[in-house]
Short mmCIF file of C-alpha atoms in Angstrom, two decimals:
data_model
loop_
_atom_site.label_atom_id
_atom_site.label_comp_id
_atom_site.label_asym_id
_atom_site.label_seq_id
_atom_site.Cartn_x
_atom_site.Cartn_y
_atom_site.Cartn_z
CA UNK A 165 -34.73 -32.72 19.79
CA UNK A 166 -37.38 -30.07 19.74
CA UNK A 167 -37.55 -27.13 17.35
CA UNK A 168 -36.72 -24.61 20.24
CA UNK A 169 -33.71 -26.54 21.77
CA UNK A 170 -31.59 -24.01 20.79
CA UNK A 171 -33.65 -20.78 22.49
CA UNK A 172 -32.25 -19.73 25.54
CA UNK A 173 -33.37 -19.98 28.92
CA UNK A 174 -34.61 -16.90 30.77
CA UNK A 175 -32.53 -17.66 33.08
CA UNK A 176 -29.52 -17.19 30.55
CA UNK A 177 -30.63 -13.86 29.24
CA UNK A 178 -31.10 -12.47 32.86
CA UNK A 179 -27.71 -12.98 33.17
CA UNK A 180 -26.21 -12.00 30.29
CA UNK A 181 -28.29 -8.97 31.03
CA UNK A 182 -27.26 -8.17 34.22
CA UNK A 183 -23.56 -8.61 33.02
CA UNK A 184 -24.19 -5.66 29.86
CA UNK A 185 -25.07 -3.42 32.91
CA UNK A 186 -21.90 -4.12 34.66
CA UNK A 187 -20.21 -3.27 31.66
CA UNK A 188 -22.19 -0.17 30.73
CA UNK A 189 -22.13 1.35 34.19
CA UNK A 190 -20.57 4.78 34.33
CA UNK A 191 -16.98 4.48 35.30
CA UNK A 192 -16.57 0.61 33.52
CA UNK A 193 -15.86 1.57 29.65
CA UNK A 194 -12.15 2.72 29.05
CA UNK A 195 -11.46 6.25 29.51
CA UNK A 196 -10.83 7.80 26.58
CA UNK A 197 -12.96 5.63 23.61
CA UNK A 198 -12.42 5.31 21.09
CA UNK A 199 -8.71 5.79 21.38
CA UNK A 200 -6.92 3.64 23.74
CA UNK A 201 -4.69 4.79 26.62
CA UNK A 202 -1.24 3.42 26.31
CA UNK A 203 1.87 3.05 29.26
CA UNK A 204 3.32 7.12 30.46
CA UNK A 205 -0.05 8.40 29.69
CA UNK A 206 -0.12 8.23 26.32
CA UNK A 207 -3.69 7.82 24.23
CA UNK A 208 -3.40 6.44 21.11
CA UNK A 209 -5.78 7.85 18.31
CA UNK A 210 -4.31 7.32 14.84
CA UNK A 211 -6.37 5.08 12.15
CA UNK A 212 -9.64 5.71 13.44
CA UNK A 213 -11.38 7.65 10.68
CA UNK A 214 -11.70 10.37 12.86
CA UNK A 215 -13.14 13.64 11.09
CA UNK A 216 -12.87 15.67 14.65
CA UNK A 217 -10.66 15.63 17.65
CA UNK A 218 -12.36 13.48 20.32
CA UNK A 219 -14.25 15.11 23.35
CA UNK A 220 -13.32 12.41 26.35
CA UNK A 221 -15.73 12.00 28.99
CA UNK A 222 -15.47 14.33 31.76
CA UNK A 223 -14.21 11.57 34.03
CA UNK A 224 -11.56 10.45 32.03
CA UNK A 225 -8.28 12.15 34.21
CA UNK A 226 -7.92 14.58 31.01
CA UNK A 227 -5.39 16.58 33.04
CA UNK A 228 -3.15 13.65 33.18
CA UNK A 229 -2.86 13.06 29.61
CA UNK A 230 1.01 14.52 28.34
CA UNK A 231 1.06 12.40 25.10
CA UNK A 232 -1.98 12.66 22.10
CA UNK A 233 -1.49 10.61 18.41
CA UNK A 234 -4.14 11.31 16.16
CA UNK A 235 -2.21 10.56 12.73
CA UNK A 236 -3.01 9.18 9.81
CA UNK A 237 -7.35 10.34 10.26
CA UNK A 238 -9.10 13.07 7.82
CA UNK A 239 -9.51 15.81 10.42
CA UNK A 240 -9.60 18.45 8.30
CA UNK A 241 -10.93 21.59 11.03
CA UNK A 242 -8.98 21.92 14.46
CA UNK A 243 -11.29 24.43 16.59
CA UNK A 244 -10.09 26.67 19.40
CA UNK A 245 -11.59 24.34 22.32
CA UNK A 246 -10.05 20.84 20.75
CA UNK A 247 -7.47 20.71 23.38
CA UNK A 248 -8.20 23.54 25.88
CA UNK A 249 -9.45 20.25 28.61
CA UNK A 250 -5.74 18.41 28.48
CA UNK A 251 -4.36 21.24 30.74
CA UNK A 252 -1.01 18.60 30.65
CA UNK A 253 -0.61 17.84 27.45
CA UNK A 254 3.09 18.04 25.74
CA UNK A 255 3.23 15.96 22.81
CA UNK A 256 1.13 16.61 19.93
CA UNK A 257 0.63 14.26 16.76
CA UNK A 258 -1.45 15.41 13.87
CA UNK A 259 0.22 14.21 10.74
CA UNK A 260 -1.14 12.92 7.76
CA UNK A 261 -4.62 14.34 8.19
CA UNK A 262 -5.71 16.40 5.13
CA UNK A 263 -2.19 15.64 2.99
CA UNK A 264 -1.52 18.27 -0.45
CA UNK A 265 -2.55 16.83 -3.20
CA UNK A 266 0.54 15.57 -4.36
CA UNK A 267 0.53 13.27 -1.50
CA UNK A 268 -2.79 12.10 -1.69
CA UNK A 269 -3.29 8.66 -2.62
CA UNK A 270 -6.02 9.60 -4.68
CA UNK A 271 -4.16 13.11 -5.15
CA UNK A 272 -7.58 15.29 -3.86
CA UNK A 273 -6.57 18.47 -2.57
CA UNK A 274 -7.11 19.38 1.04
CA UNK A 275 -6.82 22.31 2.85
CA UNK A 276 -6.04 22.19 6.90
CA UNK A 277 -8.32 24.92 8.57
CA UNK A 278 -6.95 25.94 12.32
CA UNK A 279 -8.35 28.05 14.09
CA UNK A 280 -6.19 31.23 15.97
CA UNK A 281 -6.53 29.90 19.73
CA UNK A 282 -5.98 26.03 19.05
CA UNK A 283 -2.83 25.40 19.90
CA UNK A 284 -2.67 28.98 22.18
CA UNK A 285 -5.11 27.18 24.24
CA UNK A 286 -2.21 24.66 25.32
CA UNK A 287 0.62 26.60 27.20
CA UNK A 288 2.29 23.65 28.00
CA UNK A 289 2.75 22.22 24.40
CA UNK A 290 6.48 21.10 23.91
CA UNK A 291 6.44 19.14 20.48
CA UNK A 292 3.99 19.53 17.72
CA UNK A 293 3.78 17.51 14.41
CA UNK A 294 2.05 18.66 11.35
CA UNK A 295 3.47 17.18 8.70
CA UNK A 296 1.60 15.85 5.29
CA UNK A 297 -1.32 18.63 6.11
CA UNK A 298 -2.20 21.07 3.67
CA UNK A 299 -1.79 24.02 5.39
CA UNK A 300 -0.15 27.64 3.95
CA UNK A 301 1.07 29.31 6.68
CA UNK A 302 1.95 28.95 10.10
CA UNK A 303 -0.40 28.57 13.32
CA UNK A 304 -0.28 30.89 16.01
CA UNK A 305 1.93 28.44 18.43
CA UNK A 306 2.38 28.63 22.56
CA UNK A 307 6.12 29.74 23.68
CA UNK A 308 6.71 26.63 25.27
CA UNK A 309 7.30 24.31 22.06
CA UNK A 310 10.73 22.99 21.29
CA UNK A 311 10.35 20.65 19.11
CA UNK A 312 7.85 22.22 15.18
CA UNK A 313 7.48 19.54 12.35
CA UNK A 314 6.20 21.68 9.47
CA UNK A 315 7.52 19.51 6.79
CA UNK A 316 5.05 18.16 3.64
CA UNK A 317 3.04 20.84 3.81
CA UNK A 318 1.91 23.95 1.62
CA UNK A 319 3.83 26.72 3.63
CA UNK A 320 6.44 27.92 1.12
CA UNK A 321 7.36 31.58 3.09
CA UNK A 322 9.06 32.08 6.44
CA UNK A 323 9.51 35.48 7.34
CA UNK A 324 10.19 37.02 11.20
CA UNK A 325 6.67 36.49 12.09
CA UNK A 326 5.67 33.17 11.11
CA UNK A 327 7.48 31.60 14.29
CA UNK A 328 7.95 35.04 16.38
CA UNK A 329 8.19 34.43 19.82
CA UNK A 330 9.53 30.33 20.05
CA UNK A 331 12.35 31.45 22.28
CA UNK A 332 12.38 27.66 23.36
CA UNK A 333 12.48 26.00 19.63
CA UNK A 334 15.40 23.62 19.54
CA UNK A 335 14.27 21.51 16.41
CA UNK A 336 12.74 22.72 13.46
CA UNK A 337 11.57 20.52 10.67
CA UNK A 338 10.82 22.04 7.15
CA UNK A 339 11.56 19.21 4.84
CA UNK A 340 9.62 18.13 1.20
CA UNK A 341 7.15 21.65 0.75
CA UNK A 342 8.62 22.17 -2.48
CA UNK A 343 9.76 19.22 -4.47
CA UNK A 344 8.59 16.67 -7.35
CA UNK A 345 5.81 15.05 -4.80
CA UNK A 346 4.41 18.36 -3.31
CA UNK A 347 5.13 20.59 -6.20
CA UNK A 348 5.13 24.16 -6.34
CA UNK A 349 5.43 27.10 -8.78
CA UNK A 350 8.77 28.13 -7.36
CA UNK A 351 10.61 27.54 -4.01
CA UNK A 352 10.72 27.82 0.11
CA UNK A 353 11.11 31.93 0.57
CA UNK A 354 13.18 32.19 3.47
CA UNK A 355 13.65 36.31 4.37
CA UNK A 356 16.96 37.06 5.86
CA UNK A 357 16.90 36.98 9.43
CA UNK A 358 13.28 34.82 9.52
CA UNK A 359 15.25 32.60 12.46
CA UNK A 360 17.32 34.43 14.04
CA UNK A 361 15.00 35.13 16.65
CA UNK A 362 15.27 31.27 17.13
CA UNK A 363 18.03 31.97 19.54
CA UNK A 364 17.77 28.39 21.40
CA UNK A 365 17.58 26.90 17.96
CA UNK A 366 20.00 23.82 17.83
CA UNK A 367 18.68 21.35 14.56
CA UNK A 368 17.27 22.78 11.07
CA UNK A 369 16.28 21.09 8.42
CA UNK A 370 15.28 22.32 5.08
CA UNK A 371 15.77 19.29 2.76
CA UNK A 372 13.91 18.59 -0.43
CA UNK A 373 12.76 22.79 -1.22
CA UNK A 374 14.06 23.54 -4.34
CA UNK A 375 16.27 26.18 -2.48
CA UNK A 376 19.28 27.93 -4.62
CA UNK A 377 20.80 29.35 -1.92
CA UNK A 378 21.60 29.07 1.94
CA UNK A 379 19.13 31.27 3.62
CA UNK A 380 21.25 34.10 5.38
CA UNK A 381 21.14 35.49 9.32
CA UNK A 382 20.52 31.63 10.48
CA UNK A 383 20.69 31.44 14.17
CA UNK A 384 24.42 30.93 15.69
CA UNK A 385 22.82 28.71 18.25
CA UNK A 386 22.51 25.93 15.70
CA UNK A 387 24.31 22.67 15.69
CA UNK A 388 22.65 20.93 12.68
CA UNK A 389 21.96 22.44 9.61
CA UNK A 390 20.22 19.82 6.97
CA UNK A 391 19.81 20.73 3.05
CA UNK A 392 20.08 18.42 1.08
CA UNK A 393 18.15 17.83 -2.04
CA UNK A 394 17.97 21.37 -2.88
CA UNK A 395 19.85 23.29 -5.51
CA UNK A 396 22.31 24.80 -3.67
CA UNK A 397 25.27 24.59 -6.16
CA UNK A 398 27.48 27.44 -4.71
CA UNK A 399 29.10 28.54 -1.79
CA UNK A 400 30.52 31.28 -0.16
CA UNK A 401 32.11 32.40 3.32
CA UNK A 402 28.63 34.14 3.91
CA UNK A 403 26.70 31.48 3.54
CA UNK A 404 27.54 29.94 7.02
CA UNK A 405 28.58 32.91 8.58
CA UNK A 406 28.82 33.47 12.35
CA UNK A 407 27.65 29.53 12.73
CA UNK A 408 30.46 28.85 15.32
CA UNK A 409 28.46 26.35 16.62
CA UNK A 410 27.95 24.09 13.93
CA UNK A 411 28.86 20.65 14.40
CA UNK A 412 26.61 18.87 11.00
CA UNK A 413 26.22 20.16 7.91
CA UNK A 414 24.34 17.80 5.30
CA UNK A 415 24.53 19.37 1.15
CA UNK A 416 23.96 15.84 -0.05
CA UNK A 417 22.17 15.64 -3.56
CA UNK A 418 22.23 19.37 -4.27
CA UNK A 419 24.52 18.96 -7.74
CA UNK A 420 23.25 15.61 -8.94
CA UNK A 421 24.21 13.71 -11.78
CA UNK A 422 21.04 12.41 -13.44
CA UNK A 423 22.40 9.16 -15.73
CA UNK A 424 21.30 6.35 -12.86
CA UNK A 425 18.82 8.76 -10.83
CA UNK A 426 15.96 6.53 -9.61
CA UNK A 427 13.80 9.54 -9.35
CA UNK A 428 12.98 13.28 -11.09
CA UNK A 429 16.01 14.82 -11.53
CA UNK A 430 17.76 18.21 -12.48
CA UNK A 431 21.06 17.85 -13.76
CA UNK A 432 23.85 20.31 -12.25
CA UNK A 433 25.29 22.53 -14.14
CA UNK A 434 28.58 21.65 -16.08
CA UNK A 435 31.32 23.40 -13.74
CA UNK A 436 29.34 23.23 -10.88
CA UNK A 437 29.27 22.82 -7.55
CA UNK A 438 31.52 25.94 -6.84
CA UNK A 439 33.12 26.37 -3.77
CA UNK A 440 35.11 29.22 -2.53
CA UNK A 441 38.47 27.80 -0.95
CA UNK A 442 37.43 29.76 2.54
#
């Protein structure tokens, strides 16, 4: 056989050509590269190495999209006009994007800019994640989210206007901002009174804060109240006051007894826990 047996006929690569055309004609390439669009409109992001939220094409049906994942990337900057083109968009998923140091493989820190119209730009945002982001404080947010995951993050104060005006909120998720894998210097502040403007607010949790007490003026709306692994070692009538409506109540792990602890642990106090007989 001849030394150029193997080179293709023109023939061949006029095909093959015309066939790369097909492919690259407008319209042809999926929607919404390089994420993939998923069954109920849902387009699948996470583990791409992202370092900013895609801008689809113009004739991908943006409007139609209720359902965005983009965990587990290193976006590190949301901007004010990230989202404003998915005028349907509901659920939100931006964990594990710029983790605290403490949860960094390589424990780097990262801080989580957002910018003040990001998420204002969606009105019709019902359930946001931002867990594992190292962020301080909380975003401006649109009325119409019920479901907040805050937890693993950096934000260590609530007061009445970090989540002023969530009239809708019916799960709240505050979990691991203040414990032996995201340390800090003290514990979660919670003012008196920071939720009760909550007043649809149905499932709390607050596990894993290094909290000493059960923050006061909680919402008599809820139905789930979540705190264990703090150090809540005494209670009192007040504590749950006015929470008629509570079905759950988790304390688990808040007096431990360190002698087969698999992890950091403070030992309670001898006498303790203490609870009043009301």
């Amino acid at each position: 056989m001849g030394p150029c047996s193997g080179a293709l006929h023109p023939l061949s690569l006029l095909v093959q050509a015309a066939m790369l055309a097909v492919v690259l004609a407008p319209g042809a390439l999926p929607p919404f590269l390089p994420c993939e669009l998923q069954p109920h409109g849902l387009v699948d992001c996470k583990w791409l190495f992202l370092k900013s939220v895609p801008r689809f094409s113009a004739t991908a049906p943006r409007g139609n999209i209720p359902s965005l994942w983009l965990h587990s990337n290193r976006i590190h900057h949301l901007h004010d006009s990230d989202f404003v083109h998915l005028s349907g968009l509901r659920r939100l998923n931006l964990k594990w994007n710029c983790p605290p140091a403490g949860l960094s493989p390589m424990h780097f820190p990262c801080h989580m800019t957002i910018e003040p119209n990001t998420f204002l730009a969606v009105p019709t945002l019902e359930e946001l994640n931002l867990s594992y982001n190292g962020i301080s404080t909380v975003p401006a947010l649109p009325s119409s989210l019920t479901s907040l995951v805050l937890s693993r993050t950096n934000i260590l104060t609530l007061d009445p206007a970090s989540l002023a005006g969530l009239h809708a909120l019916r799960h709240l998720y505050l979990d691991g901002n203040c414990y032996y894998k995201n340390p800090c210097q003290e514990a979660l502040q919670v003012a008196p009174g920071a939720l009760l403007g909550l007043s649809n607010l149905t499932h709390l949790s607050l596990k894993y804060n290094n909290l000493t007490v059960v923050p006061r003026h909680l919402p008599p709306s809820l139905e789930s109240l979540l705190l264990s692994y703090n150090h809540i070692v005494t209670l009192v009538p007040d504590d749950l006051a006015n929470l008629t409506a509570l079905r759950v109540l988790d304390m688990g792990g808040n007096c431990r007894r360190c002698d087969h602890a698999r992890n950091p642990c403070r030992e309670c106090p001898k006498g303790f826990p203490k609870l009043h007989h009301d």
